[in-house]
Each structure stands twice: as structure tokens, then as C-alpha cells.
Amino acid sequence: MASFEENGVFTPEPSVAAPVAEPTPTPNPFAALGLAPELLAAVAELGYTAPTEVQQRTIPLALAPHADGFNDLMVSSQTGSGKTAAFLLPMLHTLLAMQQEAAAREKAAWDAKVALALAQGEPAPKRPRRQNPLNARHFKPAVPGALVLCPTRELAQQVARDAIDLVRHCRGLRMACVVGGMPYQQQIAQLQNASLVVATPGRLLDLANGGQIKLDQVRFLVVDEADRMLDLGFADALAEIHQLTAQRQQTMMFSATFAAPIQQLAMRVMHEGGARVQKVQIASPQQSHANIKQELYWADNTEHRRRLLDYWLRDPSIDQAIVFACTQIECEQMAEDLQRAGFAAVSLHGALSQALRNRRLRALREGKVQILVATDVAARGIDVPTITHVINYGLPMKAEDYTHRIGRTGRAGRDGLAVTLAEFRDRRRLADIEAYTRQKFEPLVIGGLEPTQHFPTITDDRPGRKPGRGAGRPGSRGGAGAFQRDGERRGPKMIGGAFKPAAPDRRRPHADGARRATPEGRAPAAHHGAPAPRAHAPRAAKPYSPGRGER
């Protein structure tokens, strides 16, 4: 009798391996924007997973064809939102396509030339040897296809670095950065065969007037930080560049706001007076910087402000920080004081040479410098992800510069902290910032560092005094013409057509023996010996409220 195994009743079937499902490749969100594969590869290597809002809305408009070329764009977006890539990616994509078309035409012309020679029984011609562009005998002016204008050197260098990162897989696309303070010969060498030039207006016009660069072949013009351009007095330079690049096909202008001066500038540099411009507004100043925590601390005087600064610079959560000062002298002195206190601090302002500014910015990016003390020259163009704190030791002259200052932290969606240290004399500037951002400051205090003075609300909603008899005259001792506080008349007295300094403060000191600080009585205080680092948990900040004797 046959066994069960022989009949096959319990004979196990041969095992069949289950098919392994291949992992589905994750689609690149940037591919939906229609960008070239070379740019997509660079974006993926840089770690960008999805386009930001400004990139999502700007890139399709910039790439959309128009009857006379491309759409002109006016884009308003907050700092740190990725607007640099928003204009670099479509511009590089179009330059790459134009380069490939030019290479195809050149190849077709050469093939036709070779075929003609062979048909006539002649040997095939040889390609001409490449000449050294740095040789004076073979020198030709640079003829870029795209131009990016930046108001400051630091911003231009940052944009150039971003462009170099994006063209790592693009053969034949060369970048050049042209800024003041650098040797001419070095920049002239960089300009050779450059497809994209990032420049400040002054040095660009110097090279154009000297015949080192021709702008008649520029097809794409980008004006970055247009509001800052006007602040620095580049309106005439922009008008001249507009005439030199009259044959361009597209103009893109990026600014913090669409204020009236920006609208007038757009009418001057856009095609047809801005008739075909497309406006894109991502976030107004009132909606921006949601990921940056903003705090305000009142200080009685300069010495108190220095102690608050020392407290925050010893915050255990700090990685790197930028401290903004008002003047170059204050910036330099503060950096020296912080160095003596043991901080790895350097200064950055407009009086330094460009080579020194570059070295200090490089040290900041490499982590060799922890504290950067700077003027508003660093308010734009510094993109260092490890900056966790921005401290406004001195308030900016213009309210919009405040948003650019605090935008140095919280880059690319990260969280940041912006601390403002203010005295009573800064109240008007704080009110301007509140009016610009439409966000009120909530003053905080730190245990052990509370102010001894009473600071009223920043924005006083009380109605102004109606002009009465004698009110409003420049020389009157009372009325709306003279600004008073606590019985003290502010400003000079007009006597006999001349100005006389106001009388010195003769008020009695407070009960604690400290005289109320006045702007005339403030003297720069040296940074004294710093206390030990705060190893314990930081003192929690609490809302500011005046003391019993200060109400």
C-alpha cells in the first residue's frame, strides 16, 4: 500500500516567495513647478523638501510666457521666507533652456559646416582653440543674460552663494558677484563668460562705464530689497541701469511693502509703466514672523541696559546671536567690551573694509564667532541658521528695519527670539514699530533686574490737547508747541531768534537716592566685570507693572 507521502496527501507544496513591493519614489514637489532636472537635483541635495508659499506662487508666474516675453512681477514677502530661491530658480531654469537652445544651434551650424566641407572634397575643419579670456589681447566685455541688483554687499554675496549652490549640476552656467570694496581685476576675471551677475548698483555702473561689462544682452532683471535701494539713494542708479537693460524680457522686484515710493519706482523700471505687472503679496508686516517670539524690556539707563544685555547673552539656550547697535562707534565699543568680558564677539559695520567684513561673516557661519555686534548693515543678507537670538540694543531709525533685524533669526521656519531693550527716550520709535507691524509690545521684567522708573504705555490713546491761547508757538513755555514730561520742558528754548540750551535738571532725587535718568544725563557705561554664567534655570520673565510708589 502506498503511503500518504507517496500519494501526495501530505506532500508540502514548494514555497513561493511573495513578491516584494518596490518602494514608490516620493515625488518632488518642486517638479510640479516645471523646473529643470538639474535644478531639482540641486534642490534635493540642499535639503529642501517642499516649496514655500512665496516660491509656490512666484515661480509659475515667472515661468509663464507672455506675448512680449515674460510677466513682470512685484513680490512682497517677509525676510526668511525663501524669496531668494523664488527668483533664482525660474531665472536659472530659463537661462539653462536658452543655453541649451544656443548650444543646439551652434552644433547644427557646425555640423552643416563640416558637411559642406566634406561635400566639396575638403577635410573637415577643426574647432578653434579656446583663448584665455584674461589675456589682454583676447579680452571681451562680459555679456550676462541675467542681472540681480542688491542694496548691500552682504546681501549680494549671500544671493551669489545661493545661486552657486543651485547650479552645481548645470554645466556652462557661471556666476559672478560684483560689489564695492573688492579688487577690480579679481571681479573682471570673475565676469568672464558669466551668465548671471549679482551686483550692487555702484560697482556695476563703474564696470559698465569702463567697458568691462555690457548690459544690452540682459534678458532678466531682479531688484532685490527695492525699499532699501531707495533708502540708500540708488534711485538714479536704477534709472541708469534701466536704460542700459532696455532690451530685457522680464523685470522682477522684491520689496517688504508696496508703499507709494515702491509703486513709483516700479512705474519707472517696469515694461509699459507697470501695465503688465503681476503683484504677489505673501505676508504683510502685521502677519509676518509668527515663529519669532518678540519681547520688550524697559531699562532705566545705559548701565541698566548693559546688565540686561549681559543677562541675555548668558542665556543657556543661546547658540549664536546678533546684537544691533545704532552707531558704528557704539558697535565697536560694545564688541570690545564683550571681548573683555569673555565673549567670542566681533563687530560689523560700514566703516570696515570689505575683506574684513567677509572674514568676520565667514567666522560667524563657521561657528567661530558667537556674538555679532552690528549696525543695520547686517539687517539684510545674513542667513545663518544657528542664530537663535536677535537683541535690539539700539532701536532702528526706520520701523521697517525692525522687521528685517528680527528676521535674522527664525530662518526657514525655525523658531527664534527677538529681544528689544529700550529706555524712555525710545518710546517714539517703539510707537512707530507698533504702528508699522500693528502688533503691540507687552513689556516684561526679569527678577532682580526690574526697572525703578514708571514707563507709561507706548501708544498713548489720550486725545491731544486743544490749542489754546499761546499754544503751538515754538517759543511758548506751555501748550502744544513744547513737549513736556513730569514738569520738565524738552528741547531748546528760542530766545531772541536764537536757540538756548534747556536748563539742567534740578529735580530732587528719589527716595532711594537715584536721580531720574534724562537723555542729557546718560553717559556710556563701560561693560564691567561679567558675573558667572547662568548655569541655573533662567529667571522667568513676567509682565511689567509699575511699583506702588511709581503710580
Coordinates of C-alpha atoms in Angstrom, one line a residue:
M1 CA 0.0 0.0 0.0
A2 CA 1.3 3.4 -0.9
S3 CA 1.9 5.8 1.9
F4 CA 0.3 9.1 2.3
E5 CA 3.5 10.8 1.3
E6 CA 3.7 8.8 -1.9
N7 CA 0.1 9.7 -2.8
G8 CA 0.9 13.3 -2.2
V9 CA -1.7 13.8 0.5
F10 CA 0.8 15.4 3.0
T11 CA 3.5 16.4 0.5
P12 CA 4.2 20.0 1.1
E13 CA 4.0 22.3 -1.9
P14 CA 7.1 24.2 -2.8
S15 CA 7.3 27.5 -1.1
V16 CA 6.8 30.5 -3.4
A17 CA 8.4 33.8 -2.3
A18 CA 5.9 36.6 -2.0
P19 CA 6.7 39.5 -4.4
V20 CA 8.4 42.3 -2.7
A21 CA 6.8 45.6 -3.4
E22 CA 9.3 48.2 -4.6
P23 CA 9.2 51.4 -2.7
T24 CA 7.3 54.1 -4.5
P25 CA 9.6 57.1 -5.1
T26 CA 8.4 60.2 -3.3
P27 CA 7.5 62.8 -5.8
N28 CA 9.5 66.0 -5.6
P29 CA 7.0 68.9 -5.0
F30 CA 9.4 71.2 -6.9
A31 CA 8.9 69.1 -10.0
A32 CA 5.3 70.2 -10.2
L33 CA 6.6 73.7 -10.8
G34 CA 8.2 72.7 -14.1
L35 CA 11.8 73.2 -13.2
A36 CA 14.8 71.6 -15.0
P37 CA 16.1 68.3 -13.7
E38 CA 19.5 69.8 -12.9
L39 CA 17.8 72.3 -10.6
L40 CA 15.6 69.7 -9.0
A41 CA 18.7 67.6 -8.2
A42 CA 20.4 70.6 -6.6
V43 CA 17.3 71.5 -4.5
A44 CA 17.0 67.9 -3.2
E45 CA 20.7 67.9 -2.2
L46 CA 20.3 71.1 -0.4
G47 CA 17.6 69.5 1.8
Y48 CA 14.5 71.4 0.5
T49 CA 11.5 69.1 0.6
A50 CA 8.7 71.5 -0.4
P51 CA 8.5 75.0 -1.9
T52 CA 7.5 77.8 0.5
E53 CA 4.4 79.9 -0.2
V54 CA 6.3 82.7 -2.0
Q55 CA 8.0 80.1 -4.2
Q56 CA 4.8 78.3 -4.9
R57 CA 3.1 81.5 -6.1
T58 CA 6.0 83.3 -7.7
I59 CA 7.8 80.6 -9.8
P60 CA 4.7 79.7 -12.0
L61 CA 4.1 83.4 -12.7
A62 CA 7.8 84.0 -13.5
L63 CA 7.9 81.0 -16.0
A64 CA 4.6 81.7 -17.7
P65 CA 5.2 83.0 -21.2
H66 CA 3.9 86.4 -22.3
A67 CA 3.3 87.9 -25.7
D68 CA 6.4 90.1 -25.3
G69 CA 8.4 87.7 -23.2
F70 CA 7.6 87.0 -19.6
N71 CA 5.5 88.6 -16.8
D72 CA 6.9 91.4 -14.8
L73 CA 6.5 90.7 -11.0
M74 CA 6.3 92.7 -7.8
V75 CA 6.6 90.5 -4.8
S76 CA 6.2 91.4 -1.2
S77 CA 7.3 88.8 1.3
Q78 CA 8.9 88.7 4.7
T79 CA 12.6 88.0 5.2
G80 CA 13.5 84.4 5.6
S81 CA 10.6 83.1 3.6
G82 CA 12.7 81.8 0.7
K83 CA 12.2 84.7 -1.7
T84 CA 15.8 84.4 -3.0
A85 CA 15.1 80.9 -4.5
A86 CA 11.8 82.3 -5.7
F87 CA 13.5 84.5 -8.3
L88 CA 16.7 82.4 -8.7
L89 CA 15.0 79.1 -9.7
P90 CA 12.9 80.4 -12.6
M91 CA 15.7 82.7 -13.8
L92 CA 18.2 79.8 -13.8
H93 CA 15.6 77.5 -15.4
T94 CA 15.1 79.9 -18.3
L95 CA 18.9 80.6 -18.7
L96 CA 19.5 76.9 -18.8
A97 CA 16.9 76.4 -21.5
M98 CA 18.3 79.3 -23.5
Q99 CA 21.8 77.9 -23.2
Q100 CA 20.7 74.5 -24.4
E101 CA 19.0 76.1 -27.4
A102 CA 22.1 78.1 -28.2
A103 CA 24.3 75.0 -27.9
A104 CA 21.9 73.1 -30.3
R105 CA 22.0 76.0 -32.8
E106 CA 25.8 76.1 -32.6
K107 CA 26.1 72.3 -33.1
A108 CA 23.7 72.4 -36.1
A109 CA 25.7 75.2 -37.7
W110 CA 29.0 73.3 -37.1
D111 CA 27.6 70.1 -38.5
A112 CA 26.4 72.0 -41.6
K113 CA 29.9 73.5 -42.0
V114 CA 31.5 70.1 -41.7
A115 CA 29.1 68.5 -44.2
L116 CA 29.7 71.3 -46.7
A117 CA 33.4 70.8 -46.4
L118 CA 33.1 67.1 -47.0
A119 CA 30.8 67.5 -49.9
Q120 CA 33.4 69.8 -51.6
G121 CA 36.1 67.1 -51.0
E122 CA 37.9 69.2 -48.4
P123 CA 39.0 67.9 -45.0
A124 CA 36.7 68.5 -42.1
P125 CA 37.5 71.8 -40.3
K126 CA 38.9 71.8 -36.8
R127 CA 37.3 73.6 -34.0
P128 CA 39.1 76.8 -33.0
R129 CA 41.1 76.7 -29.8
R130 CA 39.7 78.5 -26.8
Q131 CA 41.5 81.7 -26.0
N132 CA 42.4 82.8 -22.5
P133 CA 39.9 85.5 -21.6
L134 CA 42.2 87.1 -19.1
N135 CA 44.8 87.8 -21.8
A136 CA 44.5 91.5 -22.8
R137 CA 44.8 90.6 -26.5
H138 CA 41.7 88.3 -26.3
F139 CA 39.7 90.3 -23.8
K140 CA 36.0 90.8 -24.4
P141 CA 33.5 92.6 -22.2
A142 CA 31.2 90.3 -20.2
V143 CA 27.7 89.9 -21.7
P144 CA 25.5 88.4 -18.9
G145 CA 22.0 87.2 -19.6
A146 CA 20.6 87.9 -16.1
L147 CA 21.2 90.6 -13.5
V148 CA 20.3 90.7 -9.8
L149 CA 20.7 94.1 -8.0
C150 CA 21.1 94.2 -4.3
P151 CA 21.4 97.2 -2.0
T152 CA 24.2 95.9 0.2
R153 CA 27.4 93.9 -0.3
E154 CA 26.4 91.3 2.3
L155 CA 23.1 90.6 0.6
A156 CA 24.7 90.4 -2.9
Q157 CA 27.3 87.9 -1.6
Q158 CA 24.5 85.8 0.0
V159 CA 22.5 85.7 -3.2
A160 CA 25.6 84.7 -5.2
R161 CA 26.3 81.8 -2.8
D162 CA 22.7 80.6 -3.1
A163 CA 23.0 80.8 -6.9
I164 CA 26.2 78.8 -6.9
D165 CA 24.6 76.1 -4.8
L166 CA 21.7 75.8 -7.2
V167 CA 23.8 75.5 -10.4
R168 CA 26.0 72.7 -9.1
H169 CA 24.6 70.3 -11.7
C170 CA 24.3 72.9 -14.5
R171 CA 27.2 72.8 -17.0
G172 CA 28.1 76.1 -18.6
L173 CA 26.3 78.4 -16.2
R174 CA 28.7 80.7 -14.5
M175 CA 28.0 83.1 -11.6
A176 CA 29.8 86.4 -10.8
C177 CA 29.4 88.7 -7.8
V178 CA 30.3 92.4 -8.3
V179 CA 30.4 94.6 -5.1
G180 CA 32.3 97.5 -3.9
G181 CA 35.4 97.2 -1.7
M182 CA 36.9 94.4 -3.7
P183 CA 39.8 94.5 -6.3
Y184 CA 38.7 95.4 -9.8
Q185 CA 40.9 92.9 -11.5
Q186 CA 39.5 90.0 -9.5
Q187 CA 36.0 90.9 -10.3
I188 CA 36.8 91.5 -14.0
A189 CA 38.2 87.9 -14.1
Q190 CA 35.1 86.6 -12.5
L191 CA 32.9 88.3 -15.0
Q192 CA 34.3 86.4 -18.0
N193 CA 31.7 84.1 -19.5
A194 CA 29.3 84.8 -16.6
S195 CA 25.6 84.1 -17.3
L196 CA 24.3 85.6 -14.1
V197 CA 25.7 88.6 -12.4
V198 CA 24.8 89.6 -8.8
A199 CA 25.9 93.2 -8.1
T200 CA 25.4 96.4 -6.2
P201 CA 24.5 99.3 -8.4
G202 CA 27.6 101.5 -7.8
R203 CA 30.3 99.0 -8.7
L204 CA 28.2 97.7 -11.6
L205 CA 27.9 101.1 -13.2
D206 CA 31.7 101.6 -12.7
L207 CA 32.5 98.5 -14.6
A208 CA 29.8 99.3 -17.3
N209 CA 31.2 102.8 -17.8
G210 CA 34.7 101.3 -18.1
G211 CA 33.7 98.9 -20.8
Q212 CA 34.2 95.8 -18.7
I213 CA 30.6 94.6 -18.9
K214 CA 27.8 95.2 -21.4
L215 CA 24.2 95.1 -20.3
D216 CA 22.4 95.2 -23.6
Q217 CA 22.0 91.4 -23.7
V218 CA 20.4 91.2 -20.2
R219 CA 17.1 89.4 -20.5
F220 CA 16.1 89.2 -16.8
L221 CA 16.5 91.9 -14.2
V222 CA 15.8 91.4 -10.5
V223 CA 15.7 94.3 -8.0
D224 CA 16.0 92.7 -4.5
E225 CA 15.1 94.8 -1.4
A226 CA 13.8 97.6 -3.5
D227 CA 12.7 99.6 -0.5
R228 CA 16.3 99.6 0.8
M229 CA 17.5 100.6 -2.6
L230 CA 15.5 103.8 -2.3
D231 CA 16.7 104.4 1.3
L232 CA 20.3 104.3 0.2
G233 CA 19.8 106.7 -2.6
F234 CA 20.1 104.3 -5.6
A235 CA 17.1 105.7 -7.5
D236 CA 19.2 107.5 -10.1
A237 CA 21.5 104.4 -10.5
L238 CA 18.4 102.2 -11.0
A239 CA 17.2 104.6 -13.7
E240 CA 20.5 104.4 -15.5
I241 CA 20.6 100.6 -15.3
H242 CA 17.0 100.6 -16.6
Q243 CA 18.2 102.4 -19.7
L244 CA 21.2 100.1 -20.2
T245 CA 19.0 97.0 -20.0
A246 CA 16.1 98.3 -22.1
Q247 CA 16.1 95.0 -24.2
R248 CA 15.2 92.8 -21.2
Q249 CA 12.2 90.5 -21.3
Q250 CA 11.4 90.3 -17.6
T251 CA 11.7 92.5 -14.5
M252 CA 11.1 91.2 -11.0
M253 CA 11.1 93.5 -8.0
F254 CA 11.1 92.2 -4.4
S255 CA 10.3 94.5 -1.5
A256 CA 9.0 94.4 2.0
T257 CA 5.9 96.5 1.2
F258 CA 4.1 98.1 -1.7
A259 CA 4.5 101.6 -0.4
A260 CA 4.0 104.6 -2.7
P261 CA 7.7 105.1 -3.4
I262 CA 8.0 101.5 -4.5
Q263 CA 5.0 101.9 -6.8
Q264 CA 6.6 104.9 -8.4
L265 CA 9.9 103.0 -8.8
A266 CA 8.0 100.1 -10.5
M267 CA 6.5 102.5 -13.0
R268 CA 10.0 103.7 -13.9
V269 CA 11.6 100.3 -14.4
M270 CA 8.8 98.0 -15.4
H271 CA 7.6 97.5 -19.0
E272 CA 4.9 99.8 -20.3
G273 CA 5.0 101.7 -17.0
G274 CA 4.0 98.7 -15.0
A275 CA 0.9 98.0 -17.1
R276 CA 1.5 94.2 -17.2
V277 CA 3.0 93.7 -13.8
Q278 CA 1.7 90.9 -11.6
K279 CA 1.6 91.6 -7.8
V280 CA 2.2 88.9 -5.3
Q281 CA 1.9 89.7 -1.6
I282 CA 2.6 86.8 0.7
A283 CA 2.5 88.3 4.2
S284 CA 2.1 91.8 5.4
P285 CA 4.3 93.2 8.2
Q286 CA 1.3 92.5 10.5
Q287 CA 1.3 88.8 9.6
S288 CA 5.0 88.1 9.5
H289 CA 7.4 86.5 11.9
A290 CA 4.9 84.2 13.6
N291 CA 7.7 81.9 14.5
I292 CA 9.8 84.6 16.3
K293 CA 9.0 85.4 19.9
Q294 CA 9.3 89.2 20.5
E295 CA 9.9 90.6 23.9
L296 CA 10.5 94.1 25.3
Y297 CA 12.3 95.0 28.4
W298 CA 12.5 98.6 29.8
A299 CA 15.8 99.9 31.1
D300 CA 16.3 102.9 33.5
N301 CA 19.6 104.0 31.9
T302 CA 22.5 102.8 29.9
E303 CA 24.1 100.8 32.8
H304 CA 20.8 99.0 33.4
R305 CA 20.5 98.2 29.7
R306 CA 24.0 96.7 29.7
R307 CA 23.1 94.5 32.6
L308 CA 20.0 93.3 30.7
L309 CA 22.2 92.6 27.7
D310 CA 24.7 90.6 29.8
Y311 CA 21.8 88.6 31.2
W312 CA 20.5 87.6 27.8
L313 CA 23.9 86.9 26.3
R314 CA 24.4 84.3 29.1
D315 CA 21.2 82.6 28.3
P316 CA 21.9 78.8 28.2
S317 CA 19.7 78.4 25.2
I318 CA 21.7 80.8 23.1
D319 CA 23.6 79.4 20.1
Q320 CA 24.6 82.5 18.2
A321 CA 23.2 86.0 18.4
I322 CA 23.3 89.3 16.7
V323 CA 23.3 92.5 18.8
F324 CA 22.2 95.6 16.9
A325 CA 23.6 99.0 17.8
C326 CA 22.7 102.4 16.4
T327 CA 26.1 103.8 15.6
Q328 CA 29.5 102.5 14.4
I329 CA 31.2 103.9 17.5
E330 CA 28.8 102.2 19.8
C331 CA 29.1 99.0 17.8
E332 CA 32.9 98.9 18.0
Q333 CA 33.0 99.8 21.7
M334 CA 30.4 97.2 22.6
A335 CA 32.2 94.5 20.8
E336 CA 35.5 95.3 22.6
D337 CA 33.6 95.3 26.0
L338 CA 32.1 91.9 25.2
Q339 CA 35.5 90.5 24.2
R340 CA 37.0 91.7 27.5
A341 CA 34.0 90.0 29.3
G342 CA 35.0 86.7 27.7
F343 CA 32.5 86.5 24.8
A344 CA 33.6 85.5 21.3
A345 CA 32.3 88.7 19.8
V346 CA 33.2 90.8 16.7
S347 CA 31.8 94.0 15.2
L348 CA 30.4 94.5 11.7
H349 CA 29.6 98.0 10.3
G350 CA 30.1 100.0 7.2
A351 CA 33.4 101.6 8.2
L352 CA 35.2 98.2 8.0
S353 CA 36.9 97.1 4.8
Q354 CA 35.1 94.6 2.7
A355 CA 37.8 92.0 3.2
L356 CA 37.5 92.3 6.9
R357 CA 33.7 92.1 6.8
N358 CA 33.9 89.0 4.7
R359 CA 36.3 87.3 7.1
R360 CA 34.0 88.1 10.1
L361 CA 30.9 86.8 8.3
R362 CA 32.8 83.7 7.4
A363 CA 33.8 83.2 11.0
L364 CA 30.1 83.6 12.0
R365 CA 28.9 81.0 9.6
E366 CA 31.7 78.6 10.7
G367 CA 30.7 78.9 14.3
K368 CA 34.0 80.6 15.4
V369 CA 32.1 83.7 16.5
Q370 CA 29.1 83.5 18.9
I371 CA 28.1 87.2 19.2
L372 CA 28.0 89.6 16.2
V373 CA 27.6 93.3 17.2
A374 CA 26.4 95.1 14.1
T375 CA 24.7 98.1 12.7
D376 CA 21.8 97.9 10.2
V377 CA 24.3 96.9 7.5
A378 CA 23.7 93.3 8.8
A379 CA 19.9 93.7 8.9
R380 CA 19.7 92.2 5.4
G381 CA 21.6 89.5 3.7
I382 CA 22.8 87.4 6.6
D383 CA 21.4 83.9 6.5
V384 CA 22.9 81.8 9.3
P385 CA 20.5 79.1 10.6
T386 CA 22.2 78.8 14.0
I387 CA 21.3 82.4 15.0
T388 CA 18.8 81.9 17.8
H389 CA 18.7 85.4 19.4
V390 CA 18.5 88.9 18.0
I391 CA 18.9 91.7 20.5
N392 CA 18.0 95.2 19.7
Y393 CA 20.3 97.1 22.0
G394 CA 19.7 100.2 19.9
L395 CA 16.4 100.7 18.0
P396 CA 16.4 101.3 14.3
M397 CA 15.7 104.7 12.7
K398 CA 13.0 103.3 10.5
A399 CA 10.3 100.9 11.7
E400 CA 10.6 98.6 8.7
D401 CA 14.2 97.9 9.5
Y402 CA 13.0 96.3 12.8
T403 CA 11.3 93.5 10.8
H404 CA 14.5 92.9 8.8
R405 CA 16.5 92.9 12.0
I406 CA 14.5 90.2 13.8
G407 CA 14.3 88.3 10.5
R408 CA 18.0 87.2 11.0
T409 CA 16.7 84.6 13.4
G410 CA 13.9 82.0 12.9
R411 CA 15.2 81.4 9.3
A412 CA 13.5 78.8 7.1
G413 CA 10.7 78.0 9.6
R414 CA 12.9 77.7 12.7
D415 CA 11.9 79.3 16.0
G416 CA 13.8 82.4 17.2
L417 CA 13.8 85.0 19.9
A418 CA 14.0 88.8 19.4
V419 CA 14.7 90.9 22.5
T420 CA 14.4 94.7 22.5
L421 CA 16.0 96.7 25.2
A422 CA 14.6 100.2 25.4
E423 CA 14.7 103.4 27.5
F424 CA 12.1 106.1 27.8
R425 CA 13.7 108.1 25.0
D426 CA 13.0 105.2 22.7
R427 CA 9.2 105.4 23.2
R428 CA 8.5 107.2 19.9
R429 CA 10.5 104.6 17.9
L430 CA 8.6 101.8 19.6
A431 CA 5.3 103.5 18.8
D432 CA 6.4 103.7 15.1
I433 CA 7.2 100.0 15.2
E434 CA 3.8 99.2 16.7
A435 CA 2.1 101.3 14.0
Y436 CA 4.0 99.6 11.3
T437 CA 3.6 96.0 12.5
R438 CA 0.2 96.6 14.1
Q439 CA 1.4 94.5 17.0
K440 CA 1.7 95.9 20.5
F441 CA 4.7 95.3 22.7
E442 CA 4.0 93.7 26.0
P443 CA 6.8 94.8 28.4
L444 CA 8.3 92.1 30.6
V445 CA 10.6 92.2 33.6
I446 CA 13.3 89.9 34.9
G447 CA 13.6 89.1 38.6
G448 CA 16.4 91.2 40.1
L449 CA 16.6 93.4 37.0
E450 CA 13.3 95.3 37.3
P451 CA 13.3 98.9 36.3
T452 CA 12.8 101.5 39.0
Q453 CA 11.1 104.1 36.8
H454 CA 7.5 104.2 35.7
F455 CA 7.1 103.7 32.0
P456 CA 3.7 104.5 30.5
T457 CA 2.1 102.7 27.6
I458 CA 4.0 103.1 24.3
T459 CA 1.0 104.2 22.3
D460 CA -0.9 106.9 24.2
D461 CA -4.5 106.9 23.1
R462 CA -5.4 110.0 25.0
P463 CA -6.7 112.9 22.8
G464 CA -4.2 115.7 22.2
R465 CA -4.6 119.0 24.0
K466 CA -6.6 121.5 22.1
P467 CA -4.6 124.6 21.1
G468 CA -5.4 127.5 23.3
R469 CA -4.0 130.9 24.0
G470 CA -0.3 130.8 23.4
A471 CA -0.4 127.1 22.4
G472 CA 1.5 125.8 19.4
R473 CA 4.1 128.7 19.3
P474 CA 7.7 127.4 19.0
G475 CA 8.9 129.6 21.9
S476 CA 5.9 129.3 24.2
R477 CA 6.6 127.9 27.7
G478 CA 3.4 125.9 27.6
G479 CA 1.0 124.4 25.2
A480 CA 1.3 122.0 22.3
G481 CA 4.5 123.6 20.9
A482 CA 6.6 122.4 23.8
F483 CA 6.9 118.8 24.7
Q484 CA 6.8 118.3 28.5
R485 CA 7.2 115.3 30.8
D486 CA 6.8 115.5 34.6
G487 CA 7.1 119.2 34.5
E488 CA 10.4 119.1 32.5
R489 CA 10.4 121.0 29.3
R490 CA 12.2 119.1 26.5
G491 CA 14.1 120.7 23.7
P492 CA 15.8 124.1 23.3
K493 CA 14.3 127.5 24.2
M494 CA 14.0 130.1 21.5
I495 CA 15.1 133.5 22.8
G496 CA 15.6 136.5 20.5
G497 CA 15.6 134.3 17.4
A498 CA 18.4 132.1 18.7
F499 CA 18.4 128.7 20.5
K500 CA 19.5 128.4 24.1
P501 CA 20.1 125.0 25.7
A502 CA 17.5 124.0 28.2
A503 CA 18.2 124.4 31.9
P504 CA 19.8 121.4 33.6
D505 CA 17.7 119.0 35.6
R506 CA 17.3 120.3 39.1
R507 CA 14.7 117.9 40.4
R508 CA 15.1 116.2 43.7
P509 CA 16.4 112.7 43.8
H510 CA 14.1 109.8 44.5
A511 CA 13.7 108.3 48.0
D512 CA 16.2 105.6 47.1
G513 CA 18.8 108.2 46.3
A514 CA 18.9 107.7 42.5
R515 CA 18.1 110.6 40.2
R516 CA 15.7 110.0 37.4
A517 CA 17.7 109.5 34.3
T518 CA 17.4 112.0 31.5
P519 CA 18.8 111.9 28.0
E520 CA 21.3 114.6 28.9
G521 CA 22.4 112.7 32.0
R522 CA 23.1 109.4 30.3
A523 CA 26.8 108.6 29.7
P524 CA 28.1 105.5 28.0
A525 CA 28.8 103.0 30.8
A526 CA 31.7 100.6 30.4
H527 CA 31.0 96.9 30.5
H528 CA 32.1 95.9 34.0
G529 CA 33.1 92.5 35.1
A530 CA 30.6 90.0 34.0
P531 CA 29.0 87.7 36.5
A532 CA 29.4 83.9 36.3
P533 CA 27.5 82.2 33.5
R534 CA 23.9 81.3 34.3
A535 CA 24.2 77.6 34.9
H536 CA 20.8 77.5 36.7
A537 CA 17.5 77.9 35.0
P538 CA 16.9 81.4 33.7
R539 CA 14.7 83.7 35.7
A540 CA 11.2 83.7 34.3
A541 CA 10.1 87.0 32.7
K542 CA 6.9 88.4 34.0
P543 CA 4.7 91.2 32.7
Y544 CA 5.9 94.7 33.6
S545 CA 3.8 96.6 36.2
P546 CA 4.8 99.9 38.0
G547 CA 5.6 99.8 41.7
R548 CA 3.4 101.2 44.4
G549 CA 5.4 104.4 44.6
E550 CA 5.5 104.9 40.8
R551 CA 1.8 105.0 40.1

